[in-house]
Tab-separated table of C-alpha atoms in Angstrom:
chain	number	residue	atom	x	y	z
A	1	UNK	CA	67.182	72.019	93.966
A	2	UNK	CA	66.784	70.783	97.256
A	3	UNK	CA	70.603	70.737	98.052
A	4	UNK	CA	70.419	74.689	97.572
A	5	UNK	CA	68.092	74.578	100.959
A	6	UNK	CA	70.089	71.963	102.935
A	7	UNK	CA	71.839	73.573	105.455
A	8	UNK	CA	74.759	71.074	105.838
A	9	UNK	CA	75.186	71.109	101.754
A	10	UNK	CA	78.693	71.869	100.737
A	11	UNK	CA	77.404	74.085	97.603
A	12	UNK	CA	74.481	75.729	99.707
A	13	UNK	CA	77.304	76.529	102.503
A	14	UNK	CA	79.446	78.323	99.907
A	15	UNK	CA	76.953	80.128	97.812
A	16	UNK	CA	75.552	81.435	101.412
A	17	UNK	CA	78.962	82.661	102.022
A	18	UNK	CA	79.214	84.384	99.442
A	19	UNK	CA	76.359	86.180	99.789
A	20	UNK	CA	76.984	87.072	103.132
A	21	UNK	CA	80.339	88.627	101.560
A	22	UNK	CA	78.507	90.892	98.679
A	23	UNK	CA	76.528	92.313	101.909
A	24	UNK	CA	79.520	92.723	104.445
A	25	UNK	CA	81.800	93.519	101.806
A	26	UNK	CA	79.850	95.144	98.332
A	27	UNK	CA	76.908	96.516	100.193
A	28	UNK	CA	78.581	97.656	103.330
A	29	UNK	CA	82.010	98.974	101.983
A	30	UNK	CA	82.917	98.490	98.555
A	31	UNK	CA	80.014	100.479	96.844
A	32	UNK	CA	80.274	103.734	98.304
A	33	UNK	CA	83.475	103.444	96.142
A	34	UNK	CA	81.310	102.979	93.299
A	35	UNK	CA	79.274	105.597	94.202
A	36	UNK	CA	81.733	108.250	95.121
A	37	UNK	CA	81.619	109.822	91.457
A	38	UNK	CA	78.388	110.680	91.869
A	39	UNK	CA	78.039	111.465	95.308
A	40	UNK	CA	80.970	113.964	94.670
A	41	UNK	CA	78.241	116.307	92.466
A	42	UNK	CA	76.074	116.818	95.300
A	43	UNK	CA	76.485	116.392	98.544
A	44	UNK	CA	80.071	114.771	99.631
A	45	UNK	CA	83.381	117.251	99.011
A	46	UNK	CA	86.751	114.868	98.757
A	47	UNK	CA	87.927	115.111	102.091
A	48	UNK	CA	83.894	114.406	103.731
A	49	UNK	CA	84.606	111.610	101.346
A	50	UNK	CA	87.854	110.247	102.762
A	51	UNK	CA	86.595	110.682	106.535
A	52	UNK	CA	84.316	108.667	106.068
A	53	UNK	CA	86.510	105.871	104.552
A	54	UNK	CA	88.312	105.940	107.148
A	55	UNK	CA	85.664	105.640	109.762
A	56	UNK	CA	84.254	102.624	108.165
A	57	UNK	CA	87.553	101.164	108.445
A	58	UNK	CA	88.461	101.832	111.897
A	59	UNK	CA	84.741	100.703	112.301
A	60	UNK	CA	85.846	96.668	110.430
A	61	UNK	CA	89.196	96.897	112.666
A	62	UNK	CA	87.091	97.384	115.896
A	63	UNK	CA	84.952	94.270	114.516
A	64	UNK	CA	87.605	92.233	112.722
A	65	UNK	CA	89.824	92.135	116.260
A	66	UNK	CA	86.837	91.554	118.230
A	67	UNK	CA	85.605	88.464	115.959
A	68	UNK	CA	88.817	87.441	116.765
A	69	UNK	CA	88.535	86.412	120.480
A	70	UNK	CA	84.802	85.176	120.015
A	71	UNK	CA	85.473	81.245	120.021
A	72	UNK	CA	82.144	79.693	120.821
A	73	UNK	CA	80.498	79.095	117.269
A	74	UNK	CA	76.679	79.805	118.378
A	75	UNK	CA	78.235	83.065	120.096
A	76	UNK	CA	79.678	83.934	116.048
A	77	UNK	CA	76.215	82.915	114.469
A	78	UNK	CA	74.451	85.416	116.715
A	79	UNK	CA	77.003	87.557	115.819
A	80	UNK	CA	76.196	86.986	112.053
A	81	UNK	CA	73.261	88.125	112.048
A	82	UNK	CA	73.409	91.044	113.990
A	83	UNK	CA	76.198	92.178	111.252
A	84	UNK	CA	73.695	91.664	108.870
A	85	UNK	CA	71.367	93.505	110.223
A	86	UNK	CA	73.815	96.654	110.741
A	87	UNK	CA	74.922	96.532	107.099
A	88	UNK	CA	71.371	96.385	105.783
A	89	UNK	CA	70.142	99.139	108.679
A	90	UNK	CA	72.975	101.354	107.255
A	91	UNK	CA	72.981	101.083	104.079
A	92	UNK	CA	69.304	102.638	103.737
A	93	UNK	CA	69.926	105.339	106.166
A	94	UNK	CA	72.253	106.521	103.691
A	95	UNK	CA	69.343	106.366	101.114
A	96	UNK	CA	67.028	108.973	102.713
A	97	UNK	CA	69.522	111.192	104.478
A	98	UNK	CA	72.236	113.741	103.907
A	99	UNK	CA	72.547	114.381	107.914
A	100	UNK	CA	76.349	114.535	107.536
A	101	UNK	CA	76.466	113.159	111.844
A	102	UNK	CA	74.361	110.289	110.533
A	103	UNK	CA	76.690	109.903	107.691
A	104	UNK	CA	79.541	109.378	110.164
A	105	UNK	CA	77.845	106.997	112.776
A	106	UNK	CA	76.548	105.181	109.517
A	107	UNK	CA	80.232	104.114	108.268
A	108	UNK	CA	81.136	103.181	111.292
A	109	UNK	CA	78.863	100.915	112.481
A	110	UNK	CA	78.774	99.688	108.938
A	111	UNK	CA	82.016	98.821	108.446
A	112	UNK	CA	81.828	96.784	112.145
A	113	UNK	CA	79.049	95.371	110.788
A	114	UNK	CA	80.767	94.694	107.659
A	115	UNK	CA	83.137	92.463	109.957
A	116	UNK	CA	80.677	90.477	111.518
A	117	UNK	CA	79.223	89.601	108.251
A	118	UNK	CA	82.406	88.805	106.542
A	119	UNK	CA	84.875	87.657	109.114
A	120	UNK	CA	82.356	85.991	111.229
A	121	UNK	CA	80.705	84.930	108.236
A	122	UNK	CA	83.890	83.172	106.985
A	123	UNK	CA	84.227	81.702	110.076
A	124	UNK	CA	81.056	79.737	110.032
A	125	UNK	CA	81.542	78.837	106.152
A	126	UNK	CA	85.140	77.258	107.427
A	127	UNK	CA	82.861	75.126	110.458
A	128	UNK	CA	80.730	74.257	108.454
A	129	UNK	CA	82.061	72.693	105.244
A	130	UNK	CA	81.819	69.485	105.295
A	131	UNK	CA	85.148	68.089	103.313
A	132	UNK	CA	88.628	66.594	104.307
A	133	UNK	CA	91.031	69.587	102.884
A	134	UNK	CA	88.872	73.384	102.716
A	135	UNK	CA	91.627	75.106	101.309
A	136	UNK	CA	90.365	75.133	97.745
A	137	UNK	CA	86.790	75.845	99.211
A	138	UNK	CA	87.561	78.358	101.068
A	139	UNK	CA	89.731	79.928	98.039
A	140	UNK	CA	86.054	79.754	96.286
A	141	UNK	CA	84.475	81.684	99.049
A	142	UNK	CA	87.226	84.387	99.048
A	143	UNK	CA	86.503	84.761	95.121
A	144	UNK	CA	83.102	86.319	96.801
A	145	UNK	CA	84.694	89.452	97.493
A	146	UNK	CA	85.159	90.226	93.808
A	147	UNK	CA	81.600	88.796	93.150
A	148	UNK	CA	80.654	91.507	95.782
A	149	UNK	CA	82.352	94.426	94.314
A	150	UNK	CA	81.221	93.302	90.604
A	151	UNK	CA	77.794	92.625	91.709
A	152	UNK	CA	77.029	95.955	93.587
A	153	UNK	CA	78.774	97.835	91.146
A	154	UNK	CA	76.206	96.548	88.119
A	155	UNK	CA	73.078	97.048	90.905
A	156	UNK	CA	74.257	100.175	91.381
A	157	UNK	CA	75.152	101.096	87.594
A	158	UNK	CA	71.728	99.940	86.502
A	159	UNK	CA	70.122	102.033	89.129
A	160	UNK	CA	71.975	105.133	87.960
A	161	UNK	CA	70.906	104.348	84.737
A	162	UNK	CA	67.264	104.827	85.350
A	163	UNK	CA	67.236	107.246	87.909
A	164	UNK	CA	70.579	109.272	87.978
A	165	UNK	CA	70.153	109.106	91.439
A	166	UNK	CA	72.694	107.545	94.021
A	167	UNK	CA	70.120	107.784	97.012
A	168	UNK	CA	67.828	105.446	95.302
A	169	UNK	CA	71.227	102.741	94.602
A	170	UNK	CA	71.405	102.878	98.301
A	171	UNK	CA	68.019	101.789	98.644
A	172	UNK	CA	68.089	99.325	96.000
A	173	UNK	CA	70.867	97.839	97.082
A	174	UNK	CA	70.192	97.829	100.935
A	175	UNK	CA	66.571	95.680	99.327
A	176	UNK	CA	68.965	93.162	97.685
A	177	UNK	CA	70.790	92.995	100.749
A	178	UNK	CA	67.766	91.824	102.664
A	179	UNK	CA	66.654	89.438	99.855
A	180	UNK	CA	69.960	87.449	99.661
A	181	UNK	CA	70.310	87.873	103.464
A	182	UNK	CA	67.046	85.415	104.396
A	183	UNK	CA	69.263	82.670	102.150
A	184	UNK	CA	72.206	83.444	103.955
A	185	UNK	CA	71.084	83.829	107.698
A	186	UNK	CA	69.153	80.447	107.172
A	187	UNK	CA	72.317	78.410	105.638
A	188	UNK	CA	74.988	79.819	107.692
A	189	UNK	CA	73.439	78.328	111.151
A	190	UNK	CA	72.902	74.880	112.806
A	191	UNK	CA	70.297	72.642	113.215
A	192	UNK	CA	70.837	72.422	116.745
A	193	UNK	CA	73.472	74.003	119.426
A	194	UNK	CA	76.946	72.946	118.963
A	195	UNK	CA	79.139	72.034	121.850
A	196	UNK	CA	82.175	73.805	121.407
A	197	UNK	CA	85.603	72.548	122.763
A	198	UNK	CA	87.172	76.035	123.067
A	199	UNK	CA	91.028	75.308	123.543
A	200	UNK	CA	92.736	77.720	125.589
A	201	UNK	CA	96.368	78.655	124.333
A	202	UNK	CA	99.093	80.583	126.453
A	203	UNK	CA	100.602	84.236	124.479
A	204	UNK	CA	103.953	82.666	123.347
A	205	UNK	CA	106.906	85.442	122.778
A	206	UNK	CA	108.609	83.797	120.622
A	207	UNK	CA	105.934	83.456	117.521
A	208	UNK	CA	107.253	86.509	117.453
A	209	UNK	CA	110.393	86.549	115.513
A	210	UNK	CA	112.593	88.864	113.888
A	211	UNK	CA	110.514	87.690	110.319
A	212	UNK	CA	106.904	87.277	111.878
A	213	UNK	CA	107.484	91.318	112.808
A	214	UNK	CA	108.592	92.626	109.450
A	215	UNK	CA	105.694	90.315	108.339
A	216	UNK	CA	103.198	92.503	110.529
A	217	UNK	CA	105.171	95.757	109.039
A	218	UNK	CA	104.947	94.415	105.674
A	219	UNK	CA	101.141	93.710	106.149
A	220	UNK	CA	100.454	97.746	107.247
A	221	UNK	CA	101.938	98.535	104.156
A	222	UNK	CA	99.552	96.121	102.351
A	223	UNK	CA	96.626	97.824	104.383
A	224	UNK	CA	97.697	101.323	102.853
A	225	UNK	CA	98.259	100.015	99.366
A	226	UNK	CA	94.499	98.676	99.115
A	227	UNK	CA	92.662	101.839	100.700
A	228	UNK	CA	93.710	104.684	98.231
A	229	UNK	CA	92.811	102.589	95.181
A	230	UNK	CA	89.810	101.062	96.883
A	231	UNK	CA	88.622	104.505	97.928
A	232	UNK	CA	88.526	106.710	95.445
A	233	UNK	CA	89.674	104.476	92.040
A	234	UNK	CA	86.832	105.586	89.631
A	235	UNK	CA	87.676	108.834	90.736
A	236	UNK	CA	91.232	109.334	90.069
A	237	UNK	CA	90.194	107.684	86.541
A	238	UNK	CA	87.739	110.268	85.535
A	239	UNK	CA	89.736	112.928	86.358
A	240	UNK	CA	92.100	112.147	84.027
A	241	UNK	CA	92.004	114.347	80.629
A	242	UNK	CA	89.855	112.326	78.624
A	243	UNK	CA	89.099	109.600	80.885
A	244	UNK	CA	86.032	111.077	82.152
A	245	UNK	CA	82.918	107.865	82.669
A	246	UNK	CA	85.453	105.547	82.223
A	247	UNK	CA	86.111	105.407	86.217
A	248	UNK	CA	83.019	102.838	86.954
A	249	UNK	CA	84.775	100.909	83.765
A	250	UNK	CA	87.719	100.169	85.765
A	251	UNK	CA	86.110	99.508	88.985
A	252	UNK	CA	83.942	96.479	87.287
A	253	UNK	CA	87.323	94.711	86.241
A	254	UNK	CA	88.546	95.312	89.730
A	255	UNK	CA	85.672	92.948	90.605
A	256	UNK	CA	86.464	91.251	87.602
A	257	UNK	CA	89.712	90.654	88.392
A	258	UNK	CA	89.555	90.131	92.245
A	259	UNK	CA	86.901	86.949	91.717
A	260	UNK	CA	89.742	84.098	90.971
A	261	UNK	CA	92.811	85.855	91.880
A	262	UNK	CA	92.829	83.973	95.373
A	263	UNK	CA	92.532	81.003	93.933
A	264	UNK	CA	95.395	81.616	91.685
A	265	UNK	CA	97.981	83.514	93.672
A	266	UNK	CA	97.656	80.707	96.779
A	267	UNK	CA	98.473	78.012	94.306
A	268	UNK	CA	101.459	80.050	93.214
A	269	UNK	CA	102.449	80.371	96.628
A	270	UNK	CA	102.159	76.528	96.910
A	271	UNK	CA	104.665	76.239	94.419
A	272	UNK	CA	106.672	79.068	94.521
A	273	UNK	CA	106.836	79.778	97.740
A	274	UNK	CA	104.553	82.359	100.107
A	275	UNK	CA	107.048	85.442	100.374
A	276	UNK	CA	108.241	85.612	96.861
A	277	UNK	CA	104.435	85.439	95.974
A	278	UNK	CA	103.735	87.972	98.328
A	279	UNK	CA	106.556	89.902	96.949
A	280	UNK	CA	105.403	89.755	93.266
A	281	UNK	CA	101.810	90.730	94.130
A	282	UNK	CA	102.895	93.533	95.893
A	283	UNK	CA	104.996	95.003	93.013
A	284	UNK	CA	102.090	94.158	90.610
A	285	UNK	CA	100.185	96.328	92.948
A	286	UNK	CA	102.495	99.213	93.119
A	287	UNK	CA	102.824	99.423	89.326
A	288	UNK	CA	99.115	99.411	89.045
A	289	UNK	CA	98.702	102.452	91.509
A	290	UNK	CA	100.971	104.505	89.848
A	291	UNK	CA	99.766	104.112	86.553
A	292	UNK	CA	97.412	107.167	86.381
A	293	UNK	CA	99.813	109.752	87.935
A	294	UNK	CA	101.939	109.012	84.443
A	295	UNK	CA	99.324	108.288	81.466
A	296	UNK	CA	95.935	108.990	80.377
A	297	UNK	CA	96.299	106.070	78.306
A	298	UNK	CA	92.618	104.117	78.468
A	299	UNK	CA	93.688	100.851	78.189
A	300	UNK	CA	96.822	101.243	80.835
A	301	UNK	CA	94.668	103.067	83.042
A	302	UNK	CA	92.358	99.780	82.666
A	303	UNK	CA	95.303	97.540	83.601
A	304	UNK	CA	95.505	99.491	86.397
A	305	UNK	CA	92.031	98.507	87.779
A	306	UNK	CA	92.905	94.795	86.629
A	307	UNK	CA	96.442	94.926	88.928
A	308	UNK	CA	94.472	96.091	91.340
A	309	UNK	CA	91.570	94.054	91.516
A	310	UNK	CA	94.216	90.860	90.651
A	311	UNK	CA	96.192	91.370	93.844
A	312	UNK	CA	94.472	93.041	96.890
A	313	UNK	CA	92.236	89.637	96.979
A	314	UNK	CA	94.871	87.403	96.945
A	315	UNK	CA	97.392	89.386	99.200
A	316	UNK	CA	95.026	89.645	101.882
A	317	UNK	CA	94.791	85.346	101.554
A	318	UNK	CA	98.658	84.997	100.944
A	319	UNK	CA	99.473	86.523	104.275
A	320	UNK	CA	96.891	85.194	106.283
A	321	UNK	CA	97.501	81.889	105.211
A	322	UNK	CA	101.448	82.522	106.038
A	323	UNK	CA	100.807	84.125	109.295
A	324	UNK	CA	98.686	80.828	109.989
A	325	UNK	CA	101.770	78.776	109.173
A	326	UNK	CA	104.287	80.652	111.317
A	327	UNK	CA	101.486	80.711	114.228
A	328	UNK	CA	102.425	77.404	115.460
A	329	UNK	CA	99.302	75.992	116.432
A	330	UNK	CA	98.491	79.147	118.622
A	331	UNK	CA	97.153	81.725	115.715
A	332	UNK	CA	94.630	84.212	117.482
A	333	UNK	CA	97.309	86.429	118.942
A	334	UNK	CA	99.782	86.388	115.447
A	335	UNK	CA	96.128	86.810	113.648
A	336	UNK	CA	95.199	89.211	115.902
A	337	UNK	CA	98.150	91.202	115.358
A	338	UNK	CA	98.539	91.096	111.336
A	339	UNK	CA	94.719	92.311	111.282
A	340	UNK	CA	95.635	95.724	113.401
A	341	UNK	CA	98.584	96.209	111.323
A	342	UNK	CA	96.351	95.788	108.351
A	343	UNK	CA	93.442	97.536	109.726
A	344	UNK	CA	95.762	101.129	110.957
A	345	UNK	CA	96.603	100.955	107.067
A	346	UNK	CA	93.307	100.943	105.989
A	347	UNK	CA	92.660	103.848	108.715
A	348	UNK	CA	95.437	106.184	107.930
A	349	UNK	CA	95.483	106.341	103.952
A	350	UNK	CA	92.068	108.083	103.549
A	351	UNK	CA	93.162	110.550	106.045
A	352	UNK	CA	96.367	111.281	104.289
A	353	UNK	CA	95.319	111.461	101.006
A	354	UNK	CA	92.377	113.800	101.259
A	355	UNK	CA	95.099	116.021	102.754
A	356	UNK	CA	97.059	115.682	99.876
A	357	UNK	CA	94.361	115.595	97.522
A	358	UNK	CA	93.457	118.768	98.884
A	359	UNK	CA	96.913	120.257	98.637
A	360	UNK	CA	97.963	119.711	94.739
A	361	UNK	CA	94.584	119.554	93.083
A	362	UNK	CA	95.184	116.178	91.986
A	363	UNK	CA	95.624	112.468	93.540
A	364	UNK	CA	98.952	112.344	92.621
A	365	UNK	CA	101.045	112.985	95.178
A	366	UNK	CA	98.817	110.789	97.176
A	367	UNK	CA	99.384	108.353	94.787
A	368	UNK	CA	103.096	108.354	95.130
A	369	UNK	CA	102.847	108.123	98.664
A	370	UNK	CA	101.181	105.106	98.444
A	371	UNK	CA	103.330	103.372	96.122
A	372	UNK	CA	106.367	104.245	98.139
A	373	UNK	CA	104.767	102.833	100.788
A	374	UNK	CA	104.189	99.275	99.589
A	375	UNK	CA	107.162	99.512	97.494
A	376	UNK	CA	108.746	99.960	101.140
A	377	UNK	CA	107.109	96.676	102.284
A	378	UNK	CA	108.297	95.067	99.124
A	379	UNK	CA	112.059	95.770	100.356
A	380	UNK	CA	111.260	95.003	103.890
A	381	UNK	CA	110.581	91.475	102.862
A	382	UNK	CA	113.502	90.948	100.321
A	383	UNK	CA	115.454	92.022	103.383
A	384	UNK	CA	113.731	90.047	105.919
A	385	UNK	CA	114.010	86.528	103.541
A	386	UNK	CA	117.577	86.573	104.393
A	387	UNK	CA	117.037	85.630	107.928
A	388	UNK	CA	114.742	82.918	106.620
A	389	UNK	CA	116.226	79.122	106.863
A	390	UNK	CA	113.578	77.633	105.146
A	391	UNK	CA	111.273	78.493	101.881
A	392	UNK	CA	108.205	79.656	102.957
């Protein structure tokens, strides 16, 4: 019991990490996906819906890129916290208002707090961890984004359950937030001030090669292909004929499915080789999106959630890990680069497909867009491995 409370305890460090990802992640960004269904009865309309998506997006981007830059590791623990603190803040606004300007400054500043908590957070775990090779450890703290998407979505199922109201899941949830937060906060800081050799490196062109950039492309098309689904998912499943309830279903096996799939595809990529991995995922991916625009079949409309929840995780790992490779011992500018490219994805496919959504009735067509785009990505890369000379 006492290693639990020892800050500099390996299983302490990653259990705090995780629960500073179910607050960045689940309680910042990934339950209002959850909750969508049922906000959609009474107060949000589709395209209020996808707005704010995309604001809490462009909010993580702002965040994510600024994390970045921020070297000094007592600078990223005060950073931490105040993440924290924004997630928690905003999450219970949401709870006892239906100011629609609040809405909007809520998402944003939650997703940027979002960042802080998660890719600060992430940042500390990776400092911290006290072990020769933090690959595999760090693949365990990455399987706490689908603990944080399975965990808020039962808080907030349970909630609904009793109360059929979403305001009071907010508040619920924005309690547990502050709960596991105290753990967190306390394990993810030091005993003491840490001196901090920041190392300096010059922007060198040539990281930049003809494969690094259709890397970057391929990564916006990544961005794209986890929004839609991660948006609006139990959505586009209960508006299927027959699939009506069955939407929250799939979005617990997205969690599910997302909590070892890190693990799993990096160790294929190991053996197989990054960009074929990559590759694979992403066509997994694609099939899974377009899956509801051709059956109301339950238990393909299932798999969908599973493909979903089985690759987004892992893709986001596969490429950062590769971009890390090709960085050449300079990584904040390639880093900094794949994360924007990622990060305008993430902005522009809420935007698009409430447009579309609006247009035909249906999430179809935005569907197909989507798939086309990371199908687009897929060839991208088959075309780009040419010009490789060695496996990656």
């Amino acid at each position: 019991m006492n290693r639990l409370f020892d800050r500099n305890d390996n299983l302490a460090i990653l259990i705090a990490g995780i629960f500073a990802v179910i607050i960045g992640l689940g309680i910042s960004r990934f339950v209002f996906t959850s909750l969508i269904p049922n906000m959609l009865e009474d107060f949000l309309d589709i395209t209020f819906a996808g707005i704010l998506a995309s604001l809490n997006f462009a909010g993580y981007l702002s965040g994510s890129i600024l994390s970045i830059f921020i070297k000094d590791i007592n600078q990223k623990v005060i950073l931490f916290r105040i993440g924290i603190f924004i997630c928690i803040i905003n999450t219970f606004v949401l709870g006892i208002t239906t100011n629609e300007t609040i809405w909007i400054i809520s998402r944003l500043l939650a997703g940027f707090g979002g960042a802080m908590a998660f890719v600060v957070g992430s940042a500390i775990v990776m400092t911290k961890l006290n072990m020769q090779s933090k690959t595999k450890a760090m693949g365990i703290h990455f399987s706490g984004i689908g603990f944080s998407i399975l965990t808020t979505d039962l808080i907030n199922r349970a909630v609904l359950h009793f109360s059929n109201s979403w305001q009071i899941s907010w508040i619920v949830l924005a309690v547990f937030g502050i709960v596991i937060s105290i753990y967190s906060m306390y394990i993810l800081s030091f005993d003491k001030k840490v001196d901090t050799k920041i190392v300096k490196h010059k922007f060198d062109k040539s990281i930049f090669t003809f494969f690094v950039v259709i890397l970057i492309i391929a990564y916006f098309t990544e961005g794209v292909g986890f929004v839609v689904q991660g948006t609006f998912l139990p959505d586009i499943i209960n508006t299927l004929p027959g699939l009506q309830g069955y939407g929250n279903l799939t979005w617990t096996l997205v969690g599910i499915a997302g909590i070892p799939s890190c693990i799993i595809w990096l160790r294929l990529a190991h053996k197989y080789g990054s960009v074929n991995i990559i590759i694979i995922a992403l066509s997994l991916q694609s099939v899974g999106i377009l899956i509801p625009t051709f059956t109301n079949n339950i238990y393909l409309n299932l798999l969908s959630g599973v493909l979903y929840g089985g690759t987004f995780v892992g893709l986001v790992g596969l490429f950062m890990t590769l971009g890390g490779h090709l960085a050449k011992g300079n990584p904040v500018v390639l880093m900094g680069a794949l994360t924007t490219s990622y990060g305008i994805g993430q902005v522009i496919a809420p935007l698009y497909s409430v447009y579309l959504i609006e247009k035909f009735g249906n999430y179809d067509y935005a569907l197909y867009l989507t798939a086309f785009i990371v199908v687009s990505g897929i060839v991208l890369l088959l075309f780009a491995k040419r010009f490789q000379t060695h496996k990656l």
